[in-house]
mmCIF file of C-alpha atoms and ligand atoms in Angstrom:
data_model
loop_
_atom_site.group_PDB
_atom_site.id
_atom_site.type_symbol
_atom_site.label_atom_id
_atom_site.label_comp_id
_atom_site.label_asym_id
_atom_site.label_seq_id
_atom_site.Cartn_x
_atom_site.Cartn_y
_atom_site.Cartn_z
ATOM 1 C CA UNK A 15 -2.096 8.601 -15.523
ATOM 2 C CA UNK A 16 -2.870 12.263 -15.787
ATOM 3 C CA UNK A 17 -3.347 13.489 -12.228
ATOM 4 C CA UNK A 18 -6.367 16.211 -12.823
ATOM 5 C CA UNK A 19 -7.435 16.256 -9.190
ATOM 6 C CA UNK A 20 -6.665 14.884 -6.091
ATOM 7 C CA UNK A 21 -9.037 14.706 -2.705
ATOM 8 C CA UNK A 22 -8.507 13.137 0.973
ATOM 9 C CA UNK A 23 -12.414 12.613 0.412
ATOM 10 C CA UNK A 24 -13.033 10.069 3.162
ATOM 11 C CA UNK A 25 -11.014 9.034 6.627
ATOM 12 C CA UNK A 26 -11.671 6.334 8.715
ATOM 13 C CA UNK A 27 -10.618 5.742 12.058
ATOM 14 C CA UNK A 28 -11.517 2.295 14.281
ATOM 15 C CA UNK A 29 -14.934 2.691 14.645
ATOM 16 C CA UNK A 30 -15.790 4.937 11.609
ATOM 17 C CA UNK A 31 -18.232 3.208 8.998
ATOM 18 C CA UNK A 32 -16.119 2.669 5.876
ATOM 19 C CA UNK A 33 -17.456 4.294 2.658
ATOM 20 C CA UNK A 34 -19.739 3.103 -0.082
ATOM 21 C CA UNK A 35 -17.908 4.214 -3.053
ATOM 22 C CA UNK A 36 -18.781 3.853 -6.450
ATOM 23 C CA UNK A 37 -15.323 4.458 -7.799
ATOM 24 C CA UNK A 38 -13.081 1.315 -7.882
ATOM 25 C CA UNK A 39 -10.630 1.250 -5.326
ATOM 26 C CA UNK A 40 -7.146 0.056 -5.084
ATOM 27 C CA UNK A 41 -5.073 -0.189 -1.543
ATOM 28 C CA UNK A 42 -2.223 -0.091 -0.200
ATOM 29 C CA UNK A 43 -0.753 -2.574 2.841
ATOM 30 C CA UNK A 44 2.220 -3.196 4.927
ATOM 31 C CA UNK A 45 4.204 -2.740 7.474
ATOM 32 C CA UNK A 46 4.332 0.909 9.417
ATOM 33 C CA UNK A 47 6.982 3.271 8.046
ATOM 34 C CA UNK A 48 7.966 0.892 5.208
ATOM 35 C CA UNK A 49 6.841 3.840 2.798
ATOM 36 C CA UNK A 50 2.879 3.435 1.878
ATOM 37 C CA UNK A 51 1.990 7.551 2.387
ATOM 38 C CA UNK A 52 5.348 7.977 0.588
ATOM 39 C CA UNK A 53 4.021 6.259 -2.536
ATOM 40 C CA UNK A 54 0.531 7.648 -2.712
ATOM 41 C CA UNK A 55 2.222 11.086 -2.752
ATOM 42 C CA UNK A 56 4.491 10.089 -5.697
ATOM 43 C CA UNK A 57 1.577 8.281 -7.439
ATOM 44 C CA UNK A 58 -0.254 11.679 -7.137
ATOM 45 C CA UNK A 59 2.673 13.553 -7.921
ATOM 46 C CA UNK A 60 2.465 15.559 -4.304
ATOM 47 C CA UNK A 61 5.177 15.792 -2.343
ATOM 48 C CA UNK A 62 3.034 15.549 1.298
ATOM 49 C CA UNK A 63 -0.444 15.352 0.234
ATOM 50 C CA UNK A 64 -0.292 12.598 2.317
ATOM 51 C CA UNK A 65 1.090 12.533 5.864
ATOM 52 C CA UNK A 66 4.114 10.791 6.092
ATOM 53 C CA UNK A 67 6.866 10.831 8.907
ATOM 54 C CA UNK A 68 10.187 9.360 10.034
ATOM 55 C CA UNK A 69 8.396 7.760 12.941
ATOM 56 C CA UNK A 70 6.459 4.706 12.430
ATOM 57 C CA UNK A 71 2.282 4.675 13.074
ATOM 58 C CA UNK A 72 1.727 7.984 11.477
ATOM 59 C CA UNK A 73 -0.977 6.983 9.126
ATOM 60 C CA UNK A 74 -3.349 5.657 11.826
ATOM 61 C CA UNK A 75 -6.808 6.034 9.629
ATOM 62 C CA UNK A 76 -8.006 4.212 6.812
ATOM 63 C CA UNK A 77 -7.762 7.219 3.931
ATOM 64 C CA UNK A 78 -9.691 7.689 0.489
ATOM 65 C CA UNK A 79 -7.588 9.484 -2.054
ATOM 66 C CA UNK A 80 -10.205 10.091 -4.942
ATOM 67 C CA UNK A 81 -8.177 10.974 -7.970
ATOM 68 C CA UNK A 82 -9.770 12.559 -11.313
ATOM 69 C CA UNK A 83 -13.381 11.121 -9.317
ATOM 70 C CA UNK A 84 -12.346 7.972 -11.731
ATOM 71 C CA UNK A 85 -10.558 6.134 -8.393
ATOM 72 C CA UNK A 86 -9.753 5.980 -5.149
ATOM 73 C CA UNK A 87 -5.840 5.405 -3.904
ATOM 74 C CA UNK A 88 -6.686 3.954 -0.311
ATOM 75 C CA UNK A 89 -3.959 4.455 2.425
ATOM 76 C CA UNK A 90 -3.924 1.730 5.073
ATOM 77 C CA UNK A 91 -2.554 1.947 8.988
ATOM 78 C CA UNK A 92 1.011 0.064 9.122
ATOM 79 C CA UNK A 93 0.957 -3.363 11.185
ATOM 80 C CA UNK A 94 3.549 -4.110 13.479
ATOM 81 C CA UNK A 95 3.711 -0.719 15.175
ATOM 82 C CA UNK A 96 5.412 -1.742 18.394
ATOM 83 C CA UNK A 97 4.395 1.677 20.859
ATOM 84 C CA UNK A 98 0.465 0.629 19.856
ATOM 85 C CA UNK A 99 -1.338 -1.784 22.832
ATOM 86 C CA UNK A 100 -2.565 -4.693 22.211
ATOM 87 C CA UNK A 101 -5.750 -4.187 22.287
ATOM 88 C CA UNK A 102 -5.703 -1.194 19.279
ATOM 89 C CA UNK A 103 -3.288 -3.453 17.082
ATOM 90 C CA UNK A 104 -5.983 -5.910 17.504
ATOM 91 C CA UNK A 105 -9.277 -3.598 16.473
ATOM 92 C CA UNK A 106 -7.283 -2.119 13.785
ATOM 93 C CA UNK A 107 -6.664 -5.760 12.484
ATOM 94 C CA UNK A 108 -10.213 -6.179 12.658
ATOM 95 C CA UNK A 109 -10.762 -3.001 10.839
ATOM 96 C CA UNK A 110 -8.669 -3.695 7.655
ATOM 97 C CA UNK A 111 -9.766 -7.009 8.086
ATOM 98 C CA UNK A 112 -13.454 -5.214 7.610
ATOM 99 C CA UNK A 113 -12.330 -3.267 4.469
ATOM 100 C CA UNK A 114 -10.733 -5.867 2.782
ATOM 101 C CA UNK A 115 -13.192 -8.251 3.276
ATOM 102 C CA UNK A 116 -16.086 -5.530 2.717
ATOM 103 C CA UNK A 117 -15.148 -3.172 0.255
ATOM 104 C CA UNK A 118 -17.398 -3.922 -2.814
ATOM 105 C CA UNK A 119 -14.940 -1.540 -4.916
ATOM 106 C CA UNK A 120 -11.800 -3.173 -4.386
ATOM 107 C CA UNK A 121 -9.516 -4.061 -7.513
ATOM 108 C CA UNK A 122 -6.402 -4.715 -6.189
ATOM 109 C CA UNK A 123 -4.158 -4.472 -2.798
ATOM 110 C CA UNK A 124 -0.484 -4.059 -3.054
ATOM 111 C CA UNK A 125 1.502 -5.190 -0.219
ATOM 112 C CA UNK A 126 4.728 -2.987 0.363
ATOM 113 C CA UNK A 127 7.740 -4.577 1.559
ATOM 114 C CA UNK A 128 11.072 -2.815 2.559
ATOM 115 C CA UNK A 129 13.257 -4.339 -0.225
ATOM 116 C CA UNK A 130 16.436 -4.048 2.142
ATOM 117 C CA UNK A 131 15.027 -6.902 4.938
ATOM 118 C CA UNK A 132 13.859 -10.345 4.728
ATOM 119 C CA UNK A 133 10.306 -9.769 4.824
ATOM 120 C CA UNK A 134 8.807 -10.046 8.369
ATOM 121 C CA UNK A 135 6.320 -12.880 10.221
ATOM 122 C CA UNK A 136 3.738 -10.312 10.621
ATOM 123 C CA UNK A 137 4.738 -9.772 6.206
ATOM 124 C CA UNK A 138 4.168 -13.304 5.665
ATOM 125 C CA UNK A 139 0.532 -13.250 7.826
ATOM 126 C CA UNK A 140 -0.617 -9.808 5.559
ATOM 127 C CA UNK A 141 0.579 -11.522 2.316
ATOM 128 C CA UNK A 142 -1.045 -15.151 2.974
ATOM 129 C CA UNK A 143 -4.263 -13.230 4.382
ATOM 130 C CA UNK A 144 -4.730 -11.248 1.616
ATOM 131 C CA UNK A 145 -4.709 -14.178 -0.961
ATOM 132 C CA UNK A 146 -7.111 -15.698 1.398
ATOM 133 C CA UNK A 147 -9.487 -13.069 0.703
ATOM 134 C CA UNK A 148 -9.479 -13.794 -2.437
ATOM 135 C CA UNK A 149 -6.636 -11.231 -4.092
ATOM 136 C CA UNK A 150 -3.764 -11.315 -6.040
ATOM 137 C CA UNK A 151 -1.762 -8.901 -4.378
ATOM 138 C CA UNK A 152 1.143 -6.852 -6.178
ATOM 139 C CA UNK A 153 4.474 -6.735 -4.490
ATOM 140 C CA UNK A 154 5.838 -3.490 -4.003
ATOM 141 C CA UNK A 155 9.312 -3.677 -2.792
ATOM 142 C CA UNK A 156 10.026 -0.356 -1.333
ATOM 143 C CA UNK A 157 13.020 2.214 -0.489
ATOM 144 C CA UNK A 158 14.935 0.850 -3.870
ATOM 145 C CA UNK A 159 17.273 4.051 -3.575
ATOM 146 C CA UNK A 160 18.700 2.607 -0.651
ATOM 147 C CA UNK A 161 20.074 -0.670 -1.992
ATOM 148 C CA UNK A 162 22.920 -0.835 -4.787
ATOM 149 C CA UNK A 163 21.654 -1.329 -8.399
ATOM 150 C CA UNK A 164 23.295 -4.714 -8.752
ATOM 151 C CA UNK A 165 21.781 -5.937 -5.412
ATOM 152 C CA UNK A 166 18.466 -5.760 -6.403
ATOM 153 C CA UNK A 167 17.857 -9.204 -8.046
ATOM 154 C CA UNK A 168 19.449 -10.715 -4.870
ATOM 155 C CA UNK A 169 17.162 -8.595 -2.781
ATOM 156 C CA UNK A 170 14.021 -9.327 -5.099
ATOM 157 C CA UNK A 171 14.868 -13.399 -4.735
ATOM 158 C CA UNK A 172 14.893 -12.832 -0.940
ATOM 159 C CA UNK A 173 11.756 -11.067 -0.551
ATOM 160 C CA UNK A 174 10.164 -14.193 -3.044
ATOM 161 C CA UNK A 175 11.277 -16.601 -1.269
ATOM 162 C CA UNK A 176 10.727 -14.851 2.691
ATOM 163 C CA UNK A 177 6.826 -14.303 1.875
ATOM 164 C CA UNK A 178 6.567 -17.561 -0.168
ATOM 165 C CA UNK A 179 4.794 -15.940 -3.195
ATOM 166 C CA UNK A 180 2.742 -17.661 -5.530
ATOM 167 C CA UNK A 181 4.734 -18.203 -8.665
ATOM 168 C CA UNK A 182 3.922 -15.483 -10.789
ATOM 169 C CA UNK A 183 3.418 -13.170 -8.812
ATOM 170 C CA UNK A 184 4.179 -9.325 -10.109
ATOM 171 C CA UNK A 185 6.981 -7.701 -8.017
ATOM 172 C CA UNK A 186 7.996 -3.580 -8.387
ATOM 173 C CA UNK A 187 11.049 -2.468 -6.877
ATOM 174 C CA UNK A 188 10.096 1.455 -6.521
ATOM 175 C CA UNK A 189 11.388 4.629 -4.997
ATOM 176 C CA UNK A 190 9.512 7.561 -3.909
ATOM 177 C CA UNK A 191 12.673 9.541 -3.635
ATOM 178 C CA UNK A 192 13.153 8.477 -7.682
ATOM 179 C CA UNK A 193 10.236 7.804 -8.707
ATOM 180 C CA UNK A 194 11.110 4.510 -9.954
ATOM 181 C CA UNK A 195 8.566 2.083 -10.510
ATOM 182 C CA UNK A 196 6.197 4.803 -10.646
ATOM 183 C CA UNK A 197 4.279 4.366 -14.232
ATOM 184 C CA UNK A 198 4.821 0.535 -14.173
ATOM 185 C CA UNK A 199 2.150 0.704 -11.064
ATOM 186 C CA UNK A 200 0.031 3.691 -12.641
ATOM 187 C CA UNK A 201 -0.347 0.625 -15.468
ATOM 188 C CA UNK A 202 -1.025 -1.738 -13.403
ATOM 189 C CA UNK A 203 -3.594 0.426 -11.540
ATOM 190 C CA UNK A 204 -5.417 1.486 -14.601
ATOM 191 C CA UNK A 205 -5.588 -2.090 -15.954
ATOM 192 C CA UNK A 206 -7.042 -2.938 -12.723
ATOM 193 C CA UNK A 207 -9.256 -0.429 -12.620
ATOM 194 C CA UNK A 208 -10.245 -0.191 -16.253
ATOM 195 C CA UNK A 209 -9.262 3.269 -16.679
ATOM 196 C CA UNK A 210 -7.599 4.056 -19.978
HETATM 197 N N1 LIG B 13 15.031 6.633 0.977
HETATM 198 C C1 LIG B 13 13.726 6.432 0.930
HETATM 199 N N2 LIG B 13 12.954 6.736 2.004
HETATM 200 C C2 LIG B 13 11.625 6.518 1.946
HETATM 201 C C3 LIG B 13 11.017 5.974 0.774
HETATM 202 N N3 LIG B 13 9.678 5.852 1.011
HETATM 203 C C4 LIG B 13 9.484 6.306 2.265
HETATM 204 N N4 LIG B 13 10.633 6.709 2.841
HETATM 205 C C5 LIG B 13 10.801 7.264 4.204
HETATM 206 O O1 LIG B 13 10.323 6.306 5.144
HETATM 207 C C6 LIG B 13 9.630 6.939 6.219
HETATM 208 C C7 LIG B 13 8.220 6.392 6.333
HETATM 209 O O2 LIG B 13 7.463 6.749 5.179
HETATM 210 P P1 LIG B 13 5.860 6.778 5.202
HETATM 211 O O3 LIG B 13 5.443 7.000 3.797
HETATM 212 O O4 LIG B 13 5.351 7.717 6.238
HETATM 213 O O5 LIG B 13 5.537 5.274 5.643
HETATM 214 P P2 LIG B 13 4.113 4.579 5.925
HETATM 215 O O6 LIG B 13 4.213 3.203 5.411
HETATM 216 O O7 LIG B 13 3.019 5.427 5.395
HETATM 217 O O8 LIG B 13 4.107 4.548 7.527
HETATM 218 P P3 LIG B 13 2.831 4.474 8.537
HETATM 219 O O9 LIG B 13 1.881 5.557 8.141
HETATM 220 O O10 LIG B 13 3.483 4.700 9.870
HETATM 221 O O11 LIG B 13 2.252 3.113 8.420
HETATM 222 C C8 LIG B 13 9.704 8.440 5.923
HETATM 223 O O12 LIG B 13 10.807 8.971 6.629
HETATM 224 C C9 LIG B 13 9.922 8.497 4.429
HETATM 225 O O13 LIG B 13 10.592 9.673 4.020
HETATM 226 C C10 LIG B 13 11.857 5.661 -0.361
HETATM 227 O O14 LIG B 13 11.438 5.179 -1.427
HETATM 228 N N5 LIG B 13 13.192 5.916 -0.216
HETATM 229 MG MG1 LIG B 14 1.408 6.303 6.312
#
């Protein structure tokens, strides 16, 4: 993909009416700080377009990335933010739970998973949800850079088996800080998305 031009166009926060977009859409789930701002910026070739941080729950709004006004990139809230009450985890459940299950323009959600640790119970709940609605979703096994080449198929098994995939299911291993993985999703995306 040929990034022309890039544009936070739309952000939601809990009680913020979600857009009507006539672009597809593709989005982007997991777990806070496992690297889903990180990715949109390398997808967009940015280096902080999008906010990231060291600290987890810094993407705390449901964001539209319009790119070339062909797509939008859409950067979810992490789950499993542990200084968040109760009560917020729970409407911002309710609030993906709204986009996901709303979203008209929706092509495909990729679930990020840290490739270094067995994937979490609150993992295994996003994955099994999201098939429930109705997706395949893409596995994106993130922070590659920090795990040794030849521990990657190990680490790949692990994350299979830990979220129970469906056989078949498409898994990246991809780094933001190398990029790898990079145009294997941009592929995916545009196949998704019927963008040539
Ligand atoms: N080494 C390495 N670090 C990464 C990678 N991707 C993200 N990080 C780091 O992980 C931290 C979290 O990244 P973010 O992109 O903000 O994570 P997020 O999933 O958007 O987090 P929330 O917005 O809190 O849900 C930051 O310190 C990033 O620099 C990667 O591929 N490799
Ligand atoms: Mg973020």
């Amino acid at each position: 993909m040929v990034i022309k031009s890039i544009n936070l166009e739309t952000v939601c926060g809990i009680t913020s009416t979600l857009p009507d977009n006539d672009r597809p859409e593709v989005a982007f789930a997991g777990k806070s700080n496992v690297g889903k701002s990180s990715m949109i910026n390398a997808l967009m070739n940015r280096k902080s377009y999008a906010r990231i941080s060291a600290t987890p729950g810094k993407t705390q709004t449901i964001n539209f990335y319009n790119i070339n006004d062909a797509l939008y990139l859409v950067d979810l809230p992490g789950y499993g933010y542990a200084r968040v009450s109760e009560k917020e985890k729970a409407q911002w459940g309710r609030m993906i739970e709204r986009y996901l299950h709303g979203s008209s323009q929706l092509r495909e959600v990729f679930l990020l998973i840290d490739i270094r640790h067995e994937p979490s119970a609150n993992d295994r709940l996003m994955y099994q949800w999201i098939v429930d609605q109705g997706y395949e979703p893409v596995i994106i096994a993130t922070k590659l850079d920090k795990i040794k080449r030849s521990q990657v198929q190990k680490h790949v098994k692990m994350l299979k088996e830990g979220l129970a995939l469906v056989p078949g299911t498409t898994v990246i291993p991809f780094s933001s800080v190398t990029k790898q993985g990079r145009d294997e999703i941009w592929e995916l995306i545009e196949k998704d998305c019927e963008i040539d």
